[in-house]
GROMACS .gro file of C-alpha atoms in nm:
model
  125
    1UNK     CA    1 -23.073  -2.494  -5.212
    2UNK     CA    2 -22.754  -2.391  -5.012
    3UNK     CA    3 -22.541  -2.334  -5.358
    4UNK     CA    4 -22.647  -2.069  -5.623
    5UNK     CA    5 -22.790  -2.383  -5.916
    6UNK     CA    6 -22.675  -2.120  -6.179
    7UNK     CA    7 -22.337  -2.117  -6.071
    8UNK     CA    8 -22.320  -2.436  -6.046
    9UNK     CA    9 -22.382  -2.467  -6.362
   10UNK     CA   10 -22.159  -2.250  -6.504
   11UNK     CA   11 -21.839  -2.267  -6.357
   12UNK     CA   12 -21.958  -2.693  -6.425
   13UNK     CA   13 -21.984  -2.576  -6.786
   14UNK     CA   14 -21.730  -2.348  -6.881
   15UNK     CA   15 -21.479  -2.604  -6.649
   16UNK     CA   16 -21.621  -2.923  -6.850
   17UNK     CA   17 -21.533  -2.741  -7.264
   18UNK     CA   18 -21.185  -2.623  -7.186
   19UNK     CA   19 -21.108  -2.962  -7.075
   20UNK     CA   20 -21.253  -3.122  -7.295
   21UNK     CA   21 -21.103  -2.792  -7.495
   22UNK     CA   22 -20.771  -2.922  -7.367
   23UNK     CA   23 -20.785  -3.267  -7.449
   24UNK     CA   24 -20.872  -3.159  -7.805
   25UNK     CA   25 -20.635  -2.977  -7.925
   26UNK     CA   26 -20.384  -2.982  -7.646
   27UNK     CA   27 -20.320  -2.601  -7.639
   28UNK     CA   28 -19.970  -2.481  -7.595
   29UNK     CA   29 -20.141  -2.183  -7.321
   30UNK     CA   30 -20.184  -2.198  -6.965
   31UNK     CA   31 -20.583  -2.144  -7.057
   32UNK     CA   32 -20.740  -2.362  -6.796
   33UNK     CA   33 -20.568  -2.234  -6.497
   34UNK     CA   34 -20.759  -1.912  -6.616
   35UNK     CA   35 -21.044  -2.093  -6.622
   36UNK     CA   36 -20.925  -2.176  -6.251
   37UNK     CA   37 -20.821  -1.871  -6.125
   38UNK     CA   38 -21.147  -1.729  -6.266
   39UNK     CA   39 -21.342  -1.949  -6.125
   40UNK     CA   40 -21.211  -1.916  -5.759
   41UNK     CA   41 -21.239  -1.525  -5.771
   42UNK     CA   42 -21.608  -1.569  -5.863
   43UNK     CA   43 -21.662  -1.863  -5.575
   44UNK     CA   44 -21.492  -1.643  -5.298
   45UNK     CA   45 -21.630  -1.365  -5.383
   46UNK     CA   46 -22.000  -1.603  -5.307
   47UNK     CA   47 -21.838  -1.728  -4.995
   48UNK     CA   48 -21.771  -1.358  -4.915
   49UNK     CA   49 -22.108  -1.280  -4.898
   50UNK     CA   50 -22.203  -1.548  -4.749
   51UNK     CA   51 -21.894  -1.503  -4.470
   52UNK     CA   52 -22.033  -1.100  -4.428
   53UNK     CA   53 -22.440  -1.197  -4.354
   54UNK     CA   54 -22.372  -1.397  -4.025
   55UNK     CA   55 -22.218  -1.254  -3.790
   56UNK     CA   56 -22.071  -1.082  -3.615
   57UNK     CA   57 -22.105  -0.827  -3.863
   58UNK     CA   58 -21.824  -0.595  -3.920
   59UNK     CA   59 -21.766  -0.217  -3.830
   60UNK     CA   60 -21.781  -0.202  -4.247
   61UNK     CA   61 -22.214  -0.099  -4.286
   62UNK     CA   62 -22.257   0.026  -4.626
   63UNK     CA   63 -21.999  -0.247  -4.727
   64UNK     CA   64 -22.181  -0.530  -4.569
   65UNK     CA   65 -22.547  -0.349  -4.675
   66UNK     CA   66 -22.439  -0.396  -5.035
   67UNK     CA   67 -22.322  -0.745  -4.916
   68UNK     CA   68 -22.650  -0.820  -4.781
   69UNK     CA   69 -22.888  -0.762  -5.048
   70UNK     CA   70 -22.638  -1.030  -5.181
   71UNK     CA   71 -22.740  -1.237  -5.036
   72UNK     CA   72 -23.003  -1.404  -5.093
   73UNK     CA   73 -22.851  -1.490  -5.488
   74UNK     CA   74 -22.579  -1.641  -5.406
   75UNK     CA   75 -22.759  -1.859  -5.111
   76UNK     CA   76 -23.038  -1.910  -5.337
   77UNK     CA   77 -23.371  -1.844  -5.074
   78UNK     CA   78 -23.603  -1.481  -5.033
   79UNK     CA   79 -23.520  -1.498  -4.712
   80UNK     CA   80 -23.181  -1.690  -4.558
   81UNK     CA   81 -23.164  -1.795  -4.190
   82UNK     CA   82 -22.899  -1.797  -4.013
   83UNK     CA   83 -22.845  -2.205  -4.041
   84UNK     CA   84 -22.867  -2.196  -4.400
   85UNK     CA   85 -22.675  -1.931  -4.470
   86UNK     CA   86 -22.375  -2.140  -4.216
   87UNK     CA   87 -22.490  -2.441  -4.406
   88UNK     CA   88 -22.393  -2.248  -4.724
   89UNK     CA   89 -22.131  -2.102  -4.652
   90UNK     CA   90 -21.928  -2.433  -4.560
   91UNK     CA   91 -22.092  -2.569  -4.879
   92UNK     CA   92 -21.905  -2.293  -5.050
   93UNK     CA   93 -21.605  -2.351  -4.831
   94UNK     CA   94 -21.590  -2.712  -4.993
   95UNK     CA   95 -21.604  -2.551  -5.313
   96UNK     CA   96 -21.284  -2.324  -5.278
   97UNK     CA   97 -21.092  -2.532  -5.215
   98UNK     CA   98 -21.105  -2.811  -5.408
   99UNK     CA   99 -21.108  -2.456  -5.687
  100UNK     CA  100 -20.798  -2.445  -5.503
  101UNK     CA  101 -20.643  -2.744  -5.496
  102UNK     CA  102 -20.784  -2.747  -5.937
  103UNK     CA  103 -20.590  -2.413  -6.004
  104UNK     CA  104 -20.278  -2.534  -5.800
  105UNK     CA  105 -20.234  -2.868  -6.010
  106UNK     CA  106 -20.338  -2.654  -6.353
  107UNK     CA  107 -20.069  -2.460  -6.286
  108UNK     CA  108 -19.798  -2.719  -6.239
  109UNK     CA  109 -19.959  -2.958  -6.535
  110UNK     CA  110 -19.880  -2.578  -6.695
  111UNK     CA  111 -19.579  -2.556  -6.537
  112UNK     CA  112 -19.475  -2.897  -6.641
  113UNK     CA  113 -19.539  -2.917  -6.968
  114UNK     CA  114 -19.292  -2.557  -7.049
  115UNK     CA  115 -19.052  -2.806  -6.932
  116UNK     CA  116 -19.105  -3.054  -7.160
  117UNK     CA  117 -19.186  -2.803  -7.415
  118UNK     CA  118 -18.865  -2.620  -7.340
  119UNK     CA  119 -18.604  -2.938  -7.336
  120UNK     CA  120 -18.726  -3.091  -7.645
  121UNK     CA  121 -18.481  -3.002  -7.891
  122UNK     CA  122 -18.645  -2.830  -8.165
  123UNK     CA  123 -18.688  -3.002  -8.562
  124UNK     CA  124 -18.614  -2.800  -8.849
  125UNK     CA  125 -18.845  -2.827  -9.177
   0.00000   0.00000   0.00000
């Protein structure tokens, strides 16, 4: 595996629960945008961890050492090679692009819904 399956299962489960919640309840608050932003931050962090394990090494050795210790968890290998880290970086990069797209779409959806709600006349009881 080039990506930790625990992270994938957690992300897909959380996204699925929120999408089902949107279908059933049609909430007025932007829960989907928030979840997409949280998942984007999580996977961007994973991408940064994998990127820190690739050469060239930056000048912040203490920060790179901390990130390199997290690399086996993120890549899901005991001692990942440089090729595995590069392949994992490409996978995480694709996940990040998908999450950025999903976040922008969900924010657009929330803005669209708020504009539609504000343009409707409110019913008086």
